[in-house]
Tab-separated table of C-alpha atoms and ligand atoms in Angstrom:
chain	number	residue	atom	x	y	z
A	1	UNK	CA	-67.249	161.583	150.118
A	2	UNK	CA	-67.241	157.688	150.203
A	3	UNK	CA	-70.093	155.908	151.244
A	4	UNK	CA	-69.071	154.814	155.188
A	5	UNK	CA	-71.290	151.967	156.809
A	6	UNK	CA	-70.730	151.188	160.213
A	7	UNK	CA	-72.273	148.360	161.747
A	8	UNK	CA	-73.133	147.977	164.759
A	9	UNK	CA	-74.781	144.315	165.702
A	10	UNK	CA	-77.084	143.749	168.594
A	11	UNK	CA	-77.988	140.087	169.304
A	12	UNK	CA	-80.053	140.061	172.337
A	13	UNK	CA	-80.414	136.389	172.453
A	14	UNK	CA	-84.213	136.748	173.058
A	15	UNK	CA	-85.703	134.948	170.396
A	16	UNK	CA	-86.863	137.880	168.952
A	17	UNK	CA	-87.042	137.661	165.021
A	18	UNK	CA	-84.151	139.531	163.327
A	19	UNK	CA	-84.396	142.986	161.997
A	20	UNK	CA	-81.236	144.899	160.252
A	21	UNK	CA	-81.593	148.405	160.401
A	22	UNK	CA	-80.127	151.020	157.846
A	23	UNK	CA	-79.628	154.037	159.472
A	24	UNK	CA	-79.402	157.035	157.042
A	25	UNK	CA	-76.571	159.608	157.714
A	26	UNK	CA	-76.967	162.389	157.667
A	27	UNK	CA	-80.708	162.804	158.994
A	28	UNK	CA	-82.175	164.735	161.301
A	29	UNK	CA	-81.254	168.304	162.430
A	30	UNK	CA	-79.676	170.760	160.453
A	31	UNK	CA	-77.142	173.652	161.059
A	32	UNK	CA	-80.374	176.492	160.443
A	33	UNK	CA	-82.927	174.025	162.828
A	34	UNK	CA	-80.316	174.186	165.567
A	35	UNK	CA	-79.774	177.363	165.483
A	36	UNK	CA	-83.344	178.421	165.362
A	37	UNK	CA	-84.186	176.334	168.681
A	38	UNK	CA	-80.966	178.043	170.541
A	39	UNK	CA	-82.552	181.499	169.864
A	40	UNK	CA	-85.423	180.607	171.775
A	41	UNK	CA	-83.321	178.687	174.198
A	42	UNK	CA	-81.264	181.717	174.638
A	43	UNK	CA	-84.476	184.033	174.638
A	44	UNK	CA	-85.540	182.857	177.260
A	45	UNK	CA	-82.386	182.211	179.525
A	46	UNK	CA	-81.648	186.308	178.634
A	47	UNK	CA	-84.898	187.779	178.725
A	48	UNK	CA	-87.189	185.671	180.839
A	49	UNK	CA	-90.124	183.696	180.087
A	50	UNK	CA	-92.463	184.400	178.124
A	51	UNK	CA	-91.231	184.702	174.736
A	52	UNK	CA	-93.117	184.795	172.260
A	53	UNK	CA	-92.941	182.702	168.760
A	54	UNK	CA	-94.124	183.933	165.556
A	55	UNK	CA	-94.879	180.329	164.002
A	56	UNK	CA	-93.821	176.886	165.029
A	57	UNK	CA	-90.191	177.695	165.404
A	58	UNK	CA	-89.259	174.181	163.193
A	59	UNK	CA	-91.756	171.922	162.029
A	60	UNK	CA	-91.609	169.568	164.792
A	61	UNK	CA	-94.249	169.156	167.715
A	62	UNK	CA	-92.015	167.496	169.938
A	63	UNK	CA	-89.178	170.582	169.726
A	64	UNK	CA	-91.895	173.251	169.777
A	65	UNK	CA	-93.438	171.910	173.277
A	66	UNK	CA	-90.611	170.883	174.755
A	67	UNK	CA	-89.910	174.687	174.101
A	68	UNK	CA	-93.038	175.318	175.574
A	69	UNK	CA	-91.767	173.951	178.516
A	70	UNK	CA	-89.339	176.309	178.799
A	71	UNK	CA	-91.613	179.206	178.577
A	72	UNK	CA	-91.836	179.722	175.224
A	73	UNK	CA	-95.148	180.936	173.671
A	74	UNK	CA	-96.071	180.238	169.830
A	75	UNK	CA	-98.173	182.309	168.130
A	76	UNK	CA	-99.422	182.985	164.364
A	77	UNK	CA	-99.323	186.551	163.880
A	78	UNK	CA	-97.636	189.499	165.619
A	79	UNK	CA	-101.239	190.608	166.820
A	80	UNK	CA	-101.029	188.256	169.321
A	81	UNK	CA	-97.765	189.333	171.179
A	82	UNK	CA	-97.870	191.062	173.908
A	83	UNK	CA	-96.093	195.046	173.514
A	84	UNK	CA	-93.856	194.395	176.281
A	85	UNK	CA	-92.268	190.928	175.149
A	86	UNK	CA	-89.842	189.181	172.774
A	87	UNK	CA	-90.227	188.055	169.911
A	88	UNK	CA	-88.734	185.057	167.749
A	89	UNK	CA	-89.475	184.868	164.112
A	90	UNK	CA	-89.002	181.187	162.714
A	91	UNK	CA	-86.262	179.405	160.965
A	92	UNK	CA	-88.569	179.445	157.359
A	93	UNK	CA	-88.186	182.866	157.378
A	94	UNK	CA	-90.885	186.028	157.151
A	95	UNK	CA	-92.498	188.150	154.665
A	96	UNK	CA	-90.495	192.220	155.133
A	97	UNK	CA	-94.358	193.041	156.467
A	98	UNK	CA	-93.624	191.232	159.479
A	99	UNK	CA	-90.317	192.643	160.968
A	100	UNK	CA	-91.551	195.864	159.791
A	101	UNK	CA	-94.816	195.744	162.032
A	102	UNK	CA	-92.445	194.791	164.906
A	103	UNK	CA	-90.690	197.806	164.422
A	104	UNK	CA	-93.285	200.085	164.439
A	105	UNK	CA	-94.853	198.467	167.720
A	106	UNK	CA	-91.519	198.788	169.211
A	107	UNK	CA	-91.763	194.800	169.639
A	108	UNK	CA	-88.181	193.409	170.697
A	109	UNK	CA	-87.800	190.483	168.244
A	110	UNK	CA	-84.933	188.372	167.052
A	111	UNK	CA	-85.162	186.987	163.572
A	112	UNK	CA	-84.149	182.636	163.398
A	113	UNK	CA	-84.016	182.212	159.943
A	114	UNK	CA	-81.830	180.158	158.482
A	115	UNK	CA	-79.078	182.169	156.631
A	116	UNK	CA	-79.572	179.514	153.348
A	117	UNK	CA	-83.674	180.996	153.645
A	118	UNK	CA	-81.706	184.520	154.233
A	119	UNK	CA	-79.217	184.140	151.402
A	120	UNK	CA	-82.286	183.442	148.976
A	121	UNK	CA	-84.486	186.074	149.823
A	122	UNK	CA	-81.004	188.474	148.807
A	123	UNK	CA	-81.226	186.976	145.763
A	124	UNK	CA	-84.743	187.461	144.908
A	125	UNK	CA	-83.740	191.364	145.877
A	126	UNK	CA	-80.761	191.187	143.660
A	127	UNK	CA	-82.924	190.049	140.450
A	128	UNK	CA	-85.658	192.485	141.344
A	129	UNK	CA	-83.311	195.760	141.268
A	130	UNK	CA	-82.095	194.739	138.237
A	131	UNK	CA	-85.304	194.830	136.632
A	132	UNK	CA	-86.217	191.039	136.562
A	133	UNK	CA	-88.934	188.613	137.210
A	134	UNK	CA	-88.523	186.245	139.551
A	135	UNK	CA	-89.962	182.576	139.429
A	136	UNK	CA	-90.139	181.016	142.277
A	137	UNK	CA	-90.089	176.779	142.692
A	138	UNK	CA	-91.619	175.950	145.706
A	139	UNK	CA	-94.769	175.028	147.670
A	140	UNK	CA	-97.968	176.857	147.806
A	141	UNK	CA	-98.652	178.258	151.089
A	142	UNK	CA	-95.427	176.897	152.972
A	143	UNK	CA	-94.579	179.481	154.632
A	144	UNK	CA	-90.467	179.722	153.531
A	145	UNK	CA	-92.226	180.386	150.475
A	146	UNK	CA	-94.684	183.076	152.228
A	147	UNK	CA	-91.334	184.874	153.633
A	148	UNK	CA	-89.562	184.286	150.030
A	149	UNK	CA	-92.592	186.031	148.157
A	150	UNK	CA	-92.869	188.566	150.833
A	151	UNK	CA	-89.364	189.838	150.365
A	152	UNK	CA	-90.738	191.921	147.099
A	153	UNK	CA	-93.904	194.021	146.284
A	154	UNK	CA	-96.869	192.048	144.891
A	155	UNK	CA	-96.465	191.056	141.345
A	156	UNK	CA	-92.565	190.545	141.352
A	157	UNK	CA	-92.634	187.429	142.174
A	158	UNK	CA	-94.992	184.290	140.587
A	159	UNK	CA	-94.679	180.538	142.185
A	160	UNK	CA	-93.907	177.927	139.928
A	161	UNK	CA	-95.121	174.742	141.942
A	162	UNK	CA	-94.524	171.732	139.569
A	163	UNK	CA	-93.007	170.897	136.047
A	164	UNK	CA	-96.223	171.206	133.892
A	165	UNK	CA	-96.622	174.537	135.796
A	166	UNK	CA	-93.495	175.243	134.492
A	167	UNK	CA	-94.649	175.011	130.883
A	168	UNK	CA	-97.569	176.816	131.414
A	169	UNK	CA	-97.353	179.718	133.757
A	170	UNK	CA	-97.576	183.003	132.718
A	171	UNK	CA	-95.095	185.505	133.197
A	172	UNK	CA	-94.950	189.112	132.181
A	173	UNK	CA	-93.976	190.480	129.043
A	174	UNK	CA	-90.808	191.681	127.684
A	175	UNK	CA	-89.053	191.311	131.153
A	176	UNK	CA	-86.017	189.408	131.906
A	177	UNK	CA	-86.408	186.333	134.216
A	178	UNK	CA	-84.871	184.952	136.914
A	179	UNK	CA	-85.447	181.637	138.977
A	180	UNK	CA	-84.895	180.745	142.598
A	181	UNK	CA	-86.334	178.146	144.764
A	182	UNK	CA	-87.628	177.210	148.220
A	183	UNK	CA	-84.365	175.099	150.066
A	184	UNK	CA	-86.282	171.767	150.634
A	185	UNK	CA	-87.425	170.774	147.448
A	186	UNK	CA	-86.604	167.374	146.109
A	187	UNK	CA	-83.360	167.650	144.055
A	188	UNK	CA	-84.882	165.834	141.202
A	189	UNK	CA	-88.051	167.202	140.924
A	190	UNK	CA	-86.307	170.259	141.033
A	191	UNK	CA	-84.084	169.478	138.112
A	192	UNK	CA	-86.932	168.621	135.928
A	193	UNK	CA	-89.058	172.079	136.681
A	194	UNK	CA	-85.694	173.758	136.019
A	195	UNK	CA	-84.947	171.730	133.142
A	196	UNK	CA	-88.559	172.821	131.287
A	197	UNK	CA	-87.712	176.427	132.362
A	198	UNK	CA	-84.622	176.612	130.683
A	199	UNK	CA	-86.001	174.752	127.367
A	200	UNK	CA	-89.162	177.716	127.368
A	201	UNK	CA	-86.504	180.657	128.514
A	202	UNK	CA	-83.677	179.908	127.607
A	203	UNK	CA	-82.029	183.569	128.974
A	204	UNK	CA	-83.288	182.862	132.410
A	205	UNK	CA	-81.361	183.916	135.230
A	206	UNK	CA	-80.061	180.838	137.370
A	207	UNK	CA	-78.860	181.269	141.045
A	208	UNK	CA	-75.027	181.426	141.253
A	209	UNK	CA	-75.279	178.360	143.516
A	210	UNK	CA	-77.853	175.776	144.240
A	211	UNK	CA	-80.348	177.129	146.631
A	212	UNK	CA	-81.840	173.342	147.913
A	213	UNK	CA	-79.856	173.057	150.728
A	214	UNK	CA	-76.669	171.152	152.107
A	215	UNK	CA	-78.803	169.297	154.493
A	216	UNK	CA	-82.293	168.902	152.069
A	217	UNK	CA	-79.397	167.787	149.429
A	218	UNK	CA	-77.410	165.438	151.959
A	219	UNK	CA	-80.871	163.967	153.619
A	220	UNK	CA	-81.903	163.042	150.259
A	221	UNK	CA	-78.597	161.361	149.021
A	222	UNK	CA	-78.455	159.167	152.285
A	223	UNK	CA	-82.156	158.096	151.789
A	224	UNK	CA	-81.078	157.030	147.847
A	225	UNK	CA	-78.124	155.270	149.071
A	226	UNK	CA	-80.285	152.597	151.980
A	227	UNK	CA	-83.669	152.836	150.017
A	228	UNK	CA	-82.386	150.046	147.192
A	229	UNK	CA	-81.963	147.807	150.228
A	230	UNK	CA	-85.006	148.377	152.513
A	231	UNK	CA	-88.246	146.873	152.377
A	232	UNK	CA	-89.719	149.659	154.177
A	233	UNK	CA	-88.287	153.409	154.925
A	234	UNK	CA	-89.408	155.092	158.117
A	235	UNK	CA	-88.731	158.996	157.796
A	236	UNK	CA	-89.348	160.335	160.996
A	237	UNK	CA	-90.623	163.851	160.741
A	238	UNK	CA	-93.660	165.949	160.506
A	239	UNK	CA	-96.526	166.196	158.133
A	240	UNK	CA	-95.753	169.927	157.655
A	241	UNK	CA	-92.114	169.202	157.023
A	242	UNK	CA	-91.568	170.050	153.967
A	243	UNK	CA	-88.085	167.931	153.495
A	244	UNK	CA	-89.570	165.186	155.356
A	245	UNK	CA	-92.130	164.763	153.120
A	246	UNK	CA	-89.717	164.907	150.202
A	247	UNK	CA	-88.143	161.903	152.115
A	248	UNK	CA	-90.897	159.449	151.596
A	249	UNK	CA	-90.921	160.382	148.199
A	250	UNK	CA	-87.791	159.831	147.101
A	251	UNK	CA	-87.695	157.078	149.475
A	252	UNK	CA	-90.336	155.786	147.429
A	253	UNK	CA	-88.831	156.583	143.818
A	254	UNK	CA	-85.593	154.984	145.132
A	255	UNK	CA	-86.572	151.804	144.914
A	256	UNK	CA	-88.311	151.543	148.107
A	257	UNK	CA	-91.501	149.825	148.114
A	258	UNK	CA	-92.969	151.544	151.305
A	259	UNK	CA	-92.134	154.634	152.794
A	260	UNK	CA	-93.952	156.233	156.220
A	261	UNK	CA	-93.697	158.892	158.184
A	262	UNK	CA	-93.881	158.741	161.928
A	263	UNK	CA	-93.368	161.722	164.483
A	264	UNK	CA	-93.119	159.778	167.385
A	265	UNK	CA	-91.477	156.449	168.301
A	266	UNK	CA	-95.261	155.053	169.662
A	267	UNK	CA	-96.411	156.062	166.235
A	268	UNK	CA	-94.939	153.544	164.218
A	269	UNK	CA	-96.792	150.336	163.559
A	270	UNK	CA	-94.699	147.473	163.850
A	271	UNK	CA	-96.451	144.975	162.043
A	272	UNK	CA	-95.218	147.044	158.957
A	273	UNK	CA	-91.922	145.608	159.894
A	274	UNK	CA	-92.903	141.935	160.661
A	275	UNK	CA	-91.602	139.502	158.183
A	276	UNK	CA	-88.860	142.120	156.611
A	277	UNK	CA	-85.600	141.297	156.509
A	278	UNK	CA	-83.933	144.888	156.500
A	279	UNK	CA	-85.494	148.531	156.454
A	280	UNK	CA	-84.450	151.956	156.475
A	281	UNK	CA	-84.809	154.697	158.958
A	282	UNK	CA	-84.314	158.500	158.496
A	283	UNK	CA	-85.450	161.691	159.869
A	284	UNK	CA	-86.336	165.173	158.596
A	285	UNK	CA	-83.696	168.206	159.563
A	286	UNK	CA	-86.783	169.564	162.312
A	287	UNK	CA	-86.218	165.904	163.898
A	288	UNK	CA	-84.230	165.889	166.901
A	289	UNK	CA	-81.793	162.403	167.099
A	290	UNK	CA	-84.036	161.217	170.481
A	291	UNK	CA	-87.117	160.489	168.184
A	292	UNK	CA	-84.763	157.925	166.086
A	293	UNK	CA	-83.706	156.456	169.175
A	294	UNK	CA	-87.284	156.288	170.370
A	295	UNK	CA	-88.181	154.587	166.941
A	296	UNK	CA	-85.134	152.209	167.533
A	297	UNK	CA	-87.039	151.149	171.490
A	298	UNK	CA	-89.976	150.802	169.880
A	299	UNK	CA	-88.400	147.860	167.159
A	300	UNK	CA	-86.904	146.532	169.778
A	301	UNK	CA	-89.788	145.684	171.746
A	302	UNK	CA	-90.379	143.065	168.694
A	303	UNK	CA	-87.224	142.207	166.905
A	304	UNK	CA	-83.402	142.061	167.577
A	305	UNK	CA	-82.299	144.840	165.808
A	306	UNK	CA	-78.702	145.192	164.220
A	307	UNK	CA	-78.334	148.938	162.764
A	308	UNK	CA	-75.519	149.475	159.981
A	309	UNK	CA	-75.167	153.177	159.616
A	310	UNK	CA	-74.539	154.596	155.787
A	311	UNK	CA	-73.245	157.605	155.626
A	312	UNK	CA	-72.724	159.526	152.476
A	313	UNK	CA	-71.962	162.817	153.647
A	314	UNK	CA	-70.387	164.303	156.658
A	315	UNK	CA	-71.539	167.769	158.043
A	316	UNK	CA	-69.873	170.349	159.867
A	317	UNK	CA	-71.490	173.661	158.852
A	318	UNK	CA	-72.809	175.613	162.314
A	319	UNK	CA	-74.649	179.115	162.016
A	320	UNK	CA	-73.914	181.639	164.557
A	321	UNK	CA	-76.532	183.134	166.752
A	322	UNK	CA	-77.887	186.734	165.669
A	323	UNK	CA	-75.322	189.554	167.221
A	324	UNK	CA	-76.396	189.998	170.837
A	325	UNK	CA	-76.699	186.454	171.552
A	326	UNK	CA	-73.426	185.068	171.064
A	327	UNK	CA	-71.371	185.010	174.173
B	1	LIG	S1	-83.317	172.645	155.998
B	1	LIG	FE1	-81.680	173.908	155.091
B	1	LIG	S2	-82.587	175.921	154.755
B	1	LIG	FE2	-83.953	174.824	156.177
B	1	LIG	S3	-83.225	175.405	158.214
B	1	LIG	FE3	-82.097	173.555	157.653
B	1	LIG	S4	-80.163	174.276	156.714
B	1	LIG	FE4	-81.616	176.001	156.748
């Protein structure tokens, strides 16, 4: 779609130096992170609290205690849940290990990943019983690309992390290859490792559609679109968000000359925005809208601040909840 701004003025009449304030649309939560929190939501309006949570449900402190609230209970590993209570696996998705232990304790759990992490992992399947490799693009350690790996036996899969990686990794012999990739990778960075894959094997396997997803894709385009005009880009978002942290960067790369991340309004240090005339805020899809507006009080405690909203894509998608708690 069209690029849409939407201004919306404030003039307090306070004296207050004036700050313009690009709001990025879309940003914060996704179809996959909203879903994932009404699991637990729902967990624990059906089932009672405790429930348990295997991993921080999203990548967001202020979501995963105000689900603590609630009577939600996050854990590591499976080890630590109880027999007799449910369990939640998290939207990033888990290795087959882990619903597979559940089921042999008899463990009641409900599975939040997102179906884009879901629809992935059947693709890595897909390749593997037709006899390929797979290459994976994505983050060491993260755990989407934990789940991802864990889909397939040891061996099937090898993690390509960066373009020079790409050039250099080795991969078995003789077999055909395949590629997928973790959904909140930077869409350029991406392009390059995929690029340098193709030029060394050129018979790879590609996926039939784009697996970065609608909102990593969409989050990134809005950022592009403000960060030519913004002094400064505030991403709110977590330091283990993996598309928040692709924020700053291509906050960064798009002509922004400073990008930060914050995860709380308080956080943010407003002398960074003393003397600017406009900057740019955003948020990661595990950032719920209420952190914005907290970042928006806490400008206004120094400037009058007129927002312009630019959107560049409008979303609609919704995921339902697993069968049994629709309804
Ligand atoms: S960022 Fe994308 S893949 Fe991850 S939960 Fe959201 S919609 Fe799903």
């Amino acid at each position: 779609m069209d690029q849409i701004t939407t201004a919306r003025p404030i003039a307090d009449g306070s004296g207050k130096p004036r700050l313009n304030v690009l709001l990025a649309g879309p940003r914060g939560f996704c179809a996959g992170v909203d879903r994932a929190i009404k699991i637990v939501e729902e967990a624990i309006r059906r089932y009672g609290a405790p429930v348990y949570v295997r991993h921080e449900i999203v990548h967001n402190r202020f979501v995963v205690e105000s689900l603590e609230r609630q009577g939600a209970i996050f854990v590591e590993e499976l080890d630590e849940v109880p027999d007799d209570a449910p369990v939640v696996f998290s939207a990033h998705g888990v290795p087959k290990a882990v619903p597979a232990e559940a089921s042999r304790r008899k463990l009641f759990y409900l599975d939040a990943t997102c179906p884009l992490v879901s629809k992935v992992h059947r693709e890595a399947e897909h390749h593997f019983a037709r006899g390929r490799h797979i290459l994976l693009i994505g983050h060491a350690g993260h755990p989407e690309v934990v789940g991802t790996m864990g889909q397939l036996p040891d061996g099937a899969v090898t993690l390509v992390e960066d373009e020079e990686h790409a050039r250099s990794v080795p991969v078995p012999d003789g077999m055909p290859l395949a590629f997928i990739t973790q959904t909140t990778l930077s869409v350029d960075d991406t392009a390059g490792i995929v690029a340098a894959l193709r030029e060394r094997f050129p018979g790879v396997h590609a996926p039939a559609k784009e697996d970065i997803c609608y909102a990593t894709t969409n989050r990134q385009a809005a950022v592009k679109a403000i960060a030519p005009r913004a002094a400064l880009m505030v991403v709110v978002g977590a330091p283990n968000s993996s598309n928040s942290l692709r924020l700053v960067e291509v906050a960064e790369r798009a002509g922004c000359p400073k990008a930060v991340m914050v995860q709380r309004g308080r956080d943010l240090d407003l002398s960074l925005a003393t003397g600017l005339g406009t900057i740019g805020i955003t948020a990661g899809a595990s950032a719920p809208e209420v952190l914005v507006e907290e970042v928006l009080a806490r400008l206004r405690e120094r400037f009058d601040v007129a927002i312009e909203e630019v959107v560049v894509a409008e979303e609609r998608i919704t995921f339902k909840l697993p069968a049994g708690l629709n309804a």
